[in-house]
Amino acid sequence: MPLPDITTLDDIKLLVNTFYDKVQKDDLIGPIFNQKIGHRWDEHLEKMYRFWQTILLEVHSYSGSPFPPHKHLPVEKEHFNRWMEIFTDTVNTSFEGTIADEAKLRAKNMAEMFHYKIEYFRNEGRKI
């Protein structure tokens, strides 16, 4: 039986909740997320629902700039690779279709951009 595509806010919540449940338990990236977010997971998840709803369902419920909170995280390429691995696995386990594919593409592009920008800011800091 084919899996459903991502079409509703409930689908977004399933994706986000499942993904971050895995992230929190992951040996490589879990400690970074848990330290940064602390006891504010509910707040973070709500923000992620709005973020992905805006990107994937074109329901404009998110406003803000997603990069600044990540700017000084102690992350390298391996962390982004693991983040992508978990995200892709989460999508593939529960969904398939055009929007599911779009979610993976958007996540990949975001991971690459964030990694590039974090490296840029680190290198700029070394020049000073």
Short mmCIF file of N, CA, C and O in Angstrom, two decimals:
data_model
loop_
_atom_site.label_atom_id
_atom_site.label_comp_id
_atom_site.label_asym_id
_atom_site.label_seq_id
_atom_site.Cartn_x
_atom_site.Cartn_y
_atom_site.Cartn_z
N MET A 1 0.85 -1.18 0.00
CA MET A 1 0.00 0.00 0.00
C MET A 1 0.90 1.25 0.00
O MET A 1 1.82 1.35 0.81
N PRO A 2 0.63 2.19 -0.89
CA PRO A 2 1.47 3.39 -0.95
C PRO A 2 1.28 4.28 0.28
O PRO A 2 0.21 4.29 0.90
N LEU A 3 2.34 4.99 0.61
CA LEU A 3 2.29 5.93 1.72
C LEU A 3 1.62 7.22 1.26
O LEU A 3 1.68 7.58 0.08
N PRO A 4 1.02 7.97 2.18
CA PRO A 4 0.41 9.26 1.80
C PRO A 4 1.48 10.32 1.57
O PRO A 4 2.61 10.18 2.02
N ASP A 5 1.10 11.36 0.89
CA ASP A 5 1.97 12.53 0.74
C ASP A 5 1.72 13.45 1.94
O ASP A 5 0.82 13.23 2.75
N ILE A 6 2.52 14.47 2.06
CA ILE A 6 2.37 15.48 3.12
C ILE A 6 1.37 16.51 2.60
O ILE A 6 1.67 17.24 1.66
N THR A 7 0.19 16.54 3.22
CA THR A 7 -0.84 17.45 2.69
C THR A 7 -1.54 18.28 3.76
O THR A 7 -2.28 19.20 3.43
N THR A 8 -1.34 17.95 5.04
CA THR A 8 -2.08 18.64 6.11
C THR A 8 -1.13 19.04 7.24
O THR A 8 0.01 18.56 7.33
N LEU A 9 -1.63 19.88 8.12
CA LEU A 9 -0.87 20.25 9.30
C LEU A 9 -0.59 19.02 10.16
O LEU A 9 0.50 18.90 10.74
N ASP A 10 -1.52 18.09 10.23
CA ASP A 10 -1.28 16.86 10.99
C ASP A 10 -0.12 16.07 10.41
O ASP A 10 0.67 15.47 11.15
N ASP A 11 0.01 16.07 9.09
CA ASP A 11 1.16 15.41 8.45
C ASP A 11 2.47 16.11 8.84
O ASP A 11 3.47 15.45 9.15
N ILE A 12 2.44 17.42 8.82
CA ILE A 12 3.62 18.20 9.23
C ILE A 12 3.99 17.88 10.68
O ILE A 12 5.16 17.66 11.00
N LYS A 13 2.99 17.83 11.55
CA LYS A 13 3.25 17.53 12.96
C LYS A 13 3.85 16.13 13.13
O LYS A 13 4.76 15.93 13.91
N LEU A 14 3.33 15.16 12.37
CA LEU A 14 3.89 13.81 12.42
C LEU A 14 5.34 13.82 11.98
O LEU A 14 6.22 13.23 12.63
N LEU A 15 5.63 14.49 10.89
CA LEU A 15 7.00 14.59 10.38
C LEU A 15 7.92 15.24 11.41
O LEU A 15 8.97 14.70 11.77
N VAL A 16 7.53 16.40 11.89
CA VAL A 16 8.36 17.16 12.83
C VAL A 16 8.55 16.40 14.14
O VAL A 16 9.67 16.28 14.65
N ASN A 17 7.47 15.88 14.71
CA ASN A 17 7.57 15.17 15.98
C ASN A 17 8.44 13.92 15.87
O ASN A 17 9.27 13.65 16.75
N THR A 18 8.24 13.15 14.81
CA THR A 18 9.02 11.94 14.61
C THR A 18 10.49 12.27 14.39
O THR A 18 11.39 11.64 14.98
N PHE A 19 10.75 13.28 13.56
CA PHE A 19 12.12 13.69 13.28
C PHE A 19 12.84 14.14 14.55
O PHE A 19 13.93 13.65 14.87
N TYR A 20 12.24 15.05 15.30
CA TYR A 20 12.93 15.57 16.48
C TYR A 20 12.99 14.57 17.62
O TYR A 20 13.90 14.65 18.46
N ASP A 21 12.09 13.61 17.66
CA ASP A 21 12.21 12.53 18.63
C ASP A 21 13.49 11.75 18.35
O ASP A 21 14.25 11.41 19.27
N LYS A 22 13.76 11.47 17.08
CA LYS A 22 14.99 10.78 16.69
C LYS A 22 16.22 11.65 16.95
O LYS A 22 17.25 11.15 17.41
N VAL A 23 16.12 12.92 16.63
CA VAL A 23 17.24 13.84 16.83
C VAL A 23 17.64 13.89 18.30
O VAL A 23 18.83 13.82 18.64
N GLN A 24 16.67 14.03 19.17
CA GLN A 24 16.96 14.14 20.60
C GLN A 24 17.72 12.92 21.13
O GLN A 24 18.50 13.04 22.07
N LYS A 25 17.50 11.76 20.54
CA LYS A 25 18.12 10.52 21.00
C LYS A 25 19.41 10.18 20.25
O LYS A 25 20.10 9.23 20.62
N ASP A 26 19.73 10.93 19.22
CA ASP A 26 20.89 10.62 18.39
C ASP A 26 22.19 10.96 19.12
O ASP A 26 22.33 12.03 19.72
N ASP A 27 23.15 10.05 19.05
CA ASP A 27 24.43 10.24 19.75
C ASP A 27 25.24 11.41 19.21
O ASP A 27 25.96 12.06 19.97
N LEU A 28 25.15 11.68 17.92
CA LEU A 28 25.97 12.74 17.33
C LEU A 28 25.33 14.12 17.46
O LEU A 28 25.97 15.06 17.96
N ILE A 29 24.10 14.27 17.03
CA ILE A 29 23.50 15.60 17.02
C ILE A 29 22.56 15.86 18.19
O ILE A 29 22.26 17.01 18.50
N GLY A 30 22.12 14.82 18.86
CA GLY A 30 21.23 14.99 20.00
C GLY A 30 21.76 15.92 21.08
O GLY A 30 21.06 16.84 21.51
N PRO A 31 23.01 15.73 21.52
CA PRO A 31 23.54 16.61 22.57
C PRO A 31 23.57 18.09 22.17
O PRO A 31 23.32 18.96 23.00
N ILE A 32 23.83 18.37 20.91
CA ILE A 32 23.87 19.76 20.44
C ILE A 32 22.47 20.37 20.51
O ILE A 32 22.29 21.47 21.03
N PHE A 33 21.49 19.66 19.98
CA PHE A 33 20.11 20.15 20.01
C PHE A 33 19.60 20.28 21.44
O PHE A 33 18.99 21.28 21.80
N ASN A 34 19.83 19.25 22.25
CA ASN A 34 19.32 19.26 23.62
C ASN A 34 19.95 20.38 24.45
O ASN A 34 19.26 21.00 25.26
N GLN A 35 21.22 20.66 24.23
CA GLN A 35 21.86 21.76 24.96
C GLN A 35 21.31 23.11 24.51
O GLN A 35 21.02 23.97 25.33
N LYS A 36 21.17 23.28 23.20
CA LYS A 36 20.70 24.56 22.67
C LYS A 36 19.24 24.83 23.03
O LYS A 36 18.87 25.93 23.43
N ILE A 37 18.39 23.81 22.92
CA ILE A 37 16.95 24.00 23.12
C ILE A 37 16.57 23.86 24.59
O ILE A 37 15.65 24.53 25.07
N GLY A 38 17.29 23.02 25.31
CA GLY A 38 17.02 22.87 26.74
C GLY A 38 15.61 22.38 27.00
O GLY A 38 15.18 21.37 26.46
N HIS A 39 14.87 23.13 27.82
CA HIS A 39 13.50 22.76 28.19
C HIS A 39 12.46 23.45 27.31
O HIS A 39 11.30 23.51 27.68
N ARG A 40 12.88 23.96 26.17
CA ARG A 40 11.97 24.69 25.29
C ARG A 40 11.58 23.87 24.07
O ARG A 40 11.31 24.41 23.00
N TRP A 41 11.50 22.55 24.20
CA TRP A 41 11.18 21.71 23.05
C TRP A 41 9.78 21.98 22.51
O TRP A 41 9.59 22.01 21.29
N ASP A 42 8.81 22.17 23.38
CA ASP A 42 7.45 22.45 22.90
C ASP A 42 7.42 23.71 22.04
O ASP A 42 6.80 23.73 20.98
N GLU A 43 8.10 24.74 22.50
CA GLU A 43 8.19 25.99 21.75
C GLU A 43 8.89 25.77 20.40
O GLU A 43 8.45 26.27 19.36
N HIS A 44 9.97 25.00 20.42
CA HIS A 44 10.71 24.72 19.19
C HIS A 44 9.85 23.94 18.20
O HIS A 44 9.81 24.26 17.00
N LEU A 45 9.16 22.92 18.69
CA LEU A 45 8.31 22.12 17.81
C LEU A 45 7.20 22.94 17.18
O LEU A 45 6.93 22.82 15.97
N GLU A 46 6.57 23.81 17.97
CA GLU A 46 5.52 24.70 17.42
C GLU A 46 6.08 25.57 16.30
O GLU A 46 5.44 25.77 15.27
N LYS A 47 7.28 26.08 16.51
CA LYS A 47 7.92 26.92 15.49
C LYS A 47 8.21 26.09 14.23
O LYS A 47 8.02 26.55 13.10
N MET A 48 8.65 24.84 14.42
CA MET A 48 8.94 23.98 13.28
C MET A 48 7.68 23.58 12.53
O MET A 48 7.70 23.45 11.30
N TYR A 49 6.57 23.40 13.23
CA TYR A 49 5.30 23.14 12.53
C TYR A 49 4.99 24.30 11.58
O TYR A 49 4.65 24.09 10.41
N ARG A 50 5.10 25.51 12.11
CA ARG A 50 4.79 26.70 11.30
C ARG A 50 5.77 26.84 10.14
O ARG A 50 5.38 27.18 9.02
N PHE A 51 7.06 26.59 10.41
CA PHE A 51 8.08 26.69 9.38
C PHE A 51 7.80 25.75 8.21
O PHE A 51 7.73 26.17 7.06
N TRP A 52 7.62 24.47 8.52
CA TRP A 52 7.40 23.49 7.45
C TRP A 52 6.03 23.64 6.81
O TRP A 52 5.86 23.39 5.60
N GLN A 53 5.03 24.08 7.54
CA GLN A 53 3.72 24.35 6.97
C GLN A 53 3.83 25.47 5.93
O GLN A 53 3.24 25.38 4.85
N THR A 54 4.60 26.48 6.25
CA THR A 54 4.80 27.59 5.32
C THR A 54 5.54 27.13 4.07
O THR A 54 5.13 27.45 2.95
N ILE A 55 6.59 26.36 4.24
CA ILE A 55 7.40 25.92 3.11
C ILE A 55 6.69 24.91 2.23
O ILE A 55 6.72 25.01 1.01
N LEU A 56 6.05 23.93 2.86
CA LEU A 56 5.51 22.81 2.09
C LEU A 56 4.05 22.96 1.69
O LEU A 56 3.63 22.46 0.65
N LEU A 57 3.26 23.62 2.53
CA LEU A 57 1.82 23.70 2.27
C LEU A 57 1.39 25.10 1.85
O LEU A 57 0.20 25.33 1.62
N GLU A 58 2.33 26.03 1.82
CA GLU A 58 2.06 27.42 1.44
C GLU A 58 1.00 28.07 2.31
O GLU A 58 0.22 28.90 1.85
N VAL A 59 0.98 27.66 3.59
CA VAL A 59 0.15 28.31 4.60
C VAL A 59 1.11 29.19 5.38
O VAL A 59 1.97 28.69 6.10
N HIS A 60 1.02 30.47 5.20
CA HIS A 60 2.03 31.39 5.73
C HIS A 60 1.83 31.65 7.22
O HIS A 60 1.32 32.68 7.64
N SER A 61 2.28 30.67 8.01
CA SER A 61 2.13 30.75 9.46
C SER A 61 3.46 31.01 10.16
O SER A 61 3.50 31.23 11.36
N TYR A 62 4.57 31.00 9.42
CA TYR A 62 5.90 31.24 10.00
C TYR A 62 6.43 32.57 9.51
O TYR A 62 6.33 32.90 8.33
N SER A 63 7.00 33.31 10.44
CA SER A 63 7.74 34.50 10.05
C SER A 63 9.01 34.53 10.88
O SER A 63 9.05 34.03 12.00
N GLY A 64 10.02 35.07 10.31
CA GLY A 64 11.29 35.13 11.02
C GLY A 64 12.41 34.67 10.12
O GLY A 64 12.22 34.38 8.94
N SER A 65 13.58 34.61 10.70
CA SER A 65 14.77 34.19 9.98
C SER A 65 15.33 32.95 10.66
O SER A 65 15.76 33.01 11.81
N PRO A 66 15.32 31.81 9.98
CA PRO A 66 15.73 30.58 10.63
C PRO A 66 17.23 30.45 10.90
O PRO A 66 17.63 29.67 11.76
N PHE A 67 18.07 31.20 10.20
CA PHE A 67 19.51 30.99 10.36
C PHE A 67 20.12 31.51 11.66
O PHE A 67 20.93 30.80 12.28
N PRO A 68 19.82 32.72 12.12
CA PRO A 68 20.55 33.27 13.27
C PRO A 68 20.68 32.35 14.50
O PRO A 68 21.77 32.30 15.09
N PRO A 69 19.65 31.61 14.90
CA PRO A 69 19.85 30.73 16.07
C PRO A 69 20.89 29.63 15.85
O PRO A 69 21.39 29.04 16.80
N HIS A 70 21.22 29.37 14.60
CA HIS A 70 22.16 28.30 14.28
C HIS A 70 23.58 28.81 14.06
O HIS A 70 24.52 28.03 13.97
N LYS A 71 23.74 30.10 14.00
CA LYS A 71 24.99 30.74 13.57
C LYS A 71 26.22 30.29 14.36
O LYS A 71 27.28 30.10 13.79
N HIS A 72 26.08 30.09 15.65
CA HIS A 72 27.24 29.78 16.49
C HIS A 72 27.24 28.35 17.03
O HIS A 72 27.95 28.05 17.98
N LEU A 73 26.45 27.49 16.42
CA LEU A 73 26.41 26.11 16.89
C LEU A 73 27.73 25.40 16.56
O LEU A 73 28.34 25.65 15.52
N PRO A 74 28.17 24.50 17.44
CA PRO A 74 29.41 23.76 17.20
C PRO A 74 29.17 22.57 16.27
O PRO A 74 29.22 21.41 16.67
N VAL A 75 28.88 22.86 15.02
CA VAL A 75 28.55 21.81 14.06
C VAL A 75 29.49 21.84 12.86
O VAL A 75 30.00 22.90 12.48
N GLU A 76 29.68 20.66 12.31
CA GLU A 76 30.52 20.47 11.14
C GLU A 76 29.70 19.75 10.08
O GLU A 76 28.54 19.41 10.30
N LYS A 77 30.32 19.46 8.95
CA LYS A 77 29.64 18.78 7.84
C LYS A 77 29.02 17.45 8.30
O LYS A 77 27.92 17.11 7.90
N GLU A 78 29.71 16.72 9.15
CA GLU A 78 29.19 15.42 9.60
C GLU A 78 27.86 15.58 10.35
O GLU A 78 26.99 14.70 10.27
N HIS A 79 27.70 16.69 11.08
CA HIS A 79 26.45 16.94 11.79
C HIS A 79 25.30 17.19 10.81
O HIS A 79 24.18 16.70 11.01
N PHE A 80 25.58 17.96 9.77
CA PHE A 80 24.56 18.22 8.76
C PHE A 80 24.22 16.95 8.00
O PHE A 80 23.06 16.72 7.66
N ASN A 81 25.23 16.11 7.73
CA ASN A 81 24.97 14.84 7.06
C ASN A 81 24.06 13.96 7.91
O ASN A 81 23.14 13.33 7.38
N ARG A 82 24.30 13.93 9.21
CA ARG A 82 23.47 13.11 10.09
C ARG A 82 22.05 13.67 10.16
O ARG A 82 21.07 12.94 10.14
N TRP A 83 21.94 15.00 10.26
CA TRP A 83 20.64 15.67 10.28
C TRP A 83 19.85 15.27 9.03
O TRP A 83 18.68 14.91 9.11
N MET A 84 20.51 15.31 7.88
CA MET A 84 19.86 14.97 6.61
C MET A 84 19.48 13.50 6.58
O MET A 84 18.41 13.13 6.07
N GLU A 85 20.35 12.64 7.08
CA GLU A 85 20.06 11.20 7.10
C GLU A 85 18.80 10.92 7.92
O GLU A 85 17.92 10.17 7.48
N ILE A 86 18.71 11.54 9.08
CA ILE A 86 17.54 11.34 9.94
C ILE A 86 16.29 11.93 9.28
O ILE A 86 15.22 11.31 9.28
N PHE A 87 16.41 13.11 8.71
CA PHE A 87 15.26 13.75 8.07
C PHE A 87 14.76 12.91 6.90
O PHE A 87 13.55 12.65 6.77
N THR A 88 15.66 12.50 6.04
CA THR A 88 15.28 11.71 4.87
C THR A 88 14.63 10.41 5.29
O THR A 88 13.58 10.01 4.73
N ASP A 89 15.21 9.73 6.26
CA ASP A 89 14.63 8.49 6.76
C ASP A 89 13.24 8.71 7.33
O ASP A 89 12.32 7.91 7.09
N THR A 90 13.06 9.80 8.05
CA THR A 90 11.76 10.12 8.64
C THR A 90 10.71 10.34 7.56
O THR A 90 9.61 9.81 7.64
N VAL A 91 11.06 11.12 6.56
CA VAL A 91 10.12 11.36 5.46
C VAL A 91 9.81 10.04 4.75
O VAL A 91 8.64 9.70 4.54
N ASN A 92 10.84 9.28 4.40
CA ASN A 92 10.64 8.06 3.62
C ASN A 92 9.84 6.99 4.37
O ASN A 92 9.18 6.17 3.74
N THR A 93 9.89 7.01 5.69
CA THR A 93 9.18 6.03 6.48
C THR A 93 7.68 6.29 6.52
O THR A 93 6.88 5.36 6.59
N SER A 94 7.29 7.57 6.45
CA SER A 94 5.88 7.91 6.62
C SER A 94 5.19 8.48 5.39
O SER A 94 3.96 8.49 5.34
N PHE A 95 5.97 8.97 4.42
CA PHE A 95 5.36 9.69 3.31
C PHE A 95 6.03 9.35 1.98
O PHE A 95 7.19 8.96 1.94
N GLU A 96 5.26 9.57 0.92
CA GLU A 96 5.83 9.56 -0.43
C GLU A 96 4.95 10.43 -1.32
O GLU A 96 3.76 10.57 -1.09
N GLY A 97 5.60 11.05 -2.27
CA GLY A 97 4.86 11.91 -3.18
C GLY A 97 5.62 13.19 -3.48
O GLY A 97 6.75 13.39 -3.02
N THR A 98 4.97 14.05 -4.20
CA THR A 98 5.59 15.30 -4.65
C THR A 98 6.01 16.19 -3.48
O THR A 98 7.12 16.73 -3.48
N ILE A 99 5.15 16.34 -2.50
CA ILE A 99 5.49 17.23 -1.38
C ILE A 99 6.53 16.58 -0.48
O ILE A 99 7.42 17.26 0.04
N ALA A 100 6.47 15.27 -0.31
CA ALA A 100 7.50 14.56 0.46
C ALA A 100 8.86 14.75 -0.21
O ALA A 100 9.87 15.01 0.48
N ASP A 101 8.91 14.64 -1.53
CA ASP A 101 10.15 14.87 -2.26
C ASP A 101 10.62 16.31 -2.10
O ASP A 101 11.82 16.58 -1.95
N GLU A 102 9.68 17.23 -2.13
CA GLU A 102 10.00 18.66 -1.93
C GLU A 102 10.58 18.89 -0.53
O GLU A 102 11.52 19.66 -0.36
N ALA A 103 10.03 18.21 0.47
CA ALA A 103 10.54 18.34 1.84
C ALA A 103 12.00 17.92 1.91
O ALA A 103 12.83 18.62 2.52
N LYS A 104 12.34 16.81 1.28
CA LYS A 104 13.72 16.33 1.29
C LYS A 104 14.65 17.28 0.55
O LYS A 104 15.76 17.55 1.01
N LEU A 105 14.19 17.80 -0.58
CA LEU A 105 15.00 18.75 -1.35
C LEU A 105 15.21 20.04 -0.57
O LEU A 105 16.34 20.55 -0.49
N ARG A 106 14.15 20.55 0.03
CA ARG A 106 14.27 21.79 0.81
C ARG A 106 15.21 21.59 2.01
O ARG A 106 16.00 22.45 2.34
N ALA A 107 15.09 20.45 2.67
CA ALA A 107 15.96 20.15 3.81
C ALA A 107 17.42 20.07 3.37
O ALA A 107 18.31 20.62 4.03
N LYS A 108 17.66 19.40 2.25
CA LYS A 108 19.03 19.29 1.73
C LYS A 108 19.60 20.66 1.40
O LYS A 108 20.74 20.99 1.78
N ASN A 109 18.83 21.49 0.73
CA ASN A 109 19.30 22.84 0.38
C ASN A 109 19.56 23.67 1.63
O ASN A 109 20.53 24.43 1.70
N MET A 110 18.68 23.53 2.61
CA MET A 110 18.84 24.28 3.86
C MET A 110 20.09 23.83 4.61
O MET A 110 20.85 24.65 5.12
N ALA A 111 20.31 22.52 4.69
CA ALA A 111 21.49 22.00 5.38
C ALA A 111 22.77 22.50 4.70
O ALA A 111 23.71 22.94 5.38
N GLU A 112 22.79 22.47 3.38
CA GLU A 112 23.97 22.95 2.66
C GLU A 112 24.19 24.44 2.88
O GLU A 112 25.32 24.89 3.09
N MET A 113 23.12 25.23 2.84
CA MET A 113 23.23 26.67 3.03
C MET A 113 23.69 26.99 4.46
O MET A 113 24.57 27.82 4.67
N PHE A 114 23.07 26.34 5.45
CA PHE A 114 23.45 26.60 6.83
C PHE A 114 24.91 26.24 7.07
O PHE A 114 25.64 26.98 7.73
N HIS A 115 25.35 25.10 6.54
CA HIS A 115 26.75 24.70 6.71
C HIS A 115 27.67 25.74 6.08
O HIS A 115 28.65 26.16 6.69
N TYR A 116 27.36 26.16 4.88
CA TYR A 116 28.16 27.17 4.19
C TYR A 116 28.23 28.47 5.00
O TYR A 116 29.30 29.03 5.20
N LYS A 117 27.08 28.92 5.47
CA LYS A 117 27.03 30.19 6.20
C LYS A 117 27.75 30.10 7.55
O LYS A 117 28.45 31.03 7.95
N ILE A 118 27.61 28.98 8.24
CA ILE A 118 28.31 28.81 9.52
C ILE A 118 29.82 28.84 9.28
O ILE A 118 30.56 29.50 10.01
N GLU A 119 30.29 28.13 8.27
CA GLU A 119 31.72 28.14 7.94
C GLU A 119 32.18 29.55 7.57
O GLU A 119 33.26 29.98 7.97
N TYR A 120 31.37 30.27 6.83
CA TYR A 120 31.71 31.64 6.44
C TYR A 120 31.90 32.52 7.67
O TYR A 120 32.89 33.23 7.80
N PHE A 121 30.94 32.45 8.61
CA PHE A 121 31.04 33.29 9.81
C PHE A 121 32.21 32.88 10.68
O PHE A 121 32.87 33.74 11.27
N ARG A 122 32.52 31.60 10.75
CA ARG A 122 33.70 31.16 11.50
C ARG A 122 34.97 31.72 10.89
O ARG A 122 35.85 32.19 11.60
N ASN A 123 35.08 31.64 9.58
CA ASN A 123 36.26 32.13 8.90
C ASN A 123 36.39 33.64 8.99
O ASN A 123 37.49 34.16 9.12
N GLU A 124 35.27 34.35 8.94
CA GLU A 124 35.31 35.81 9.11
C GLU A 124 35.80 36.17 10.51
O GLU A 124 36.53 37.12 10.68
N GLY A 125 35.37 35.39 11.50
CA GLY A 125 35.81 35.64 12.88
C GLY A 125 37.29 35.43 13.06
O GLY A 125 37.93 36.09 13.88
N ARG A 126 37.88 34.53 12.28
CA ARG A 126 39.32 34.27 12.38
C ARG A 126 40.15 35.39 11.75
O ARG A 126 41.30 35.55 12.07
N LYS A 127 39.55 36.14 10.83
CA LYS A 127 40.26 37.21 10.14
C LYS A 127 40.46 38.43 11.02
O LYS A 127 41.32 39.24 10.79
N ILE A 128 39.58 38.56 12.01
CA ILE A 128 39.60 39.77 12.85
C ILE A 128 40.71 39.69 13.85
O ILE A 128 41.09 38.74 14.39
#
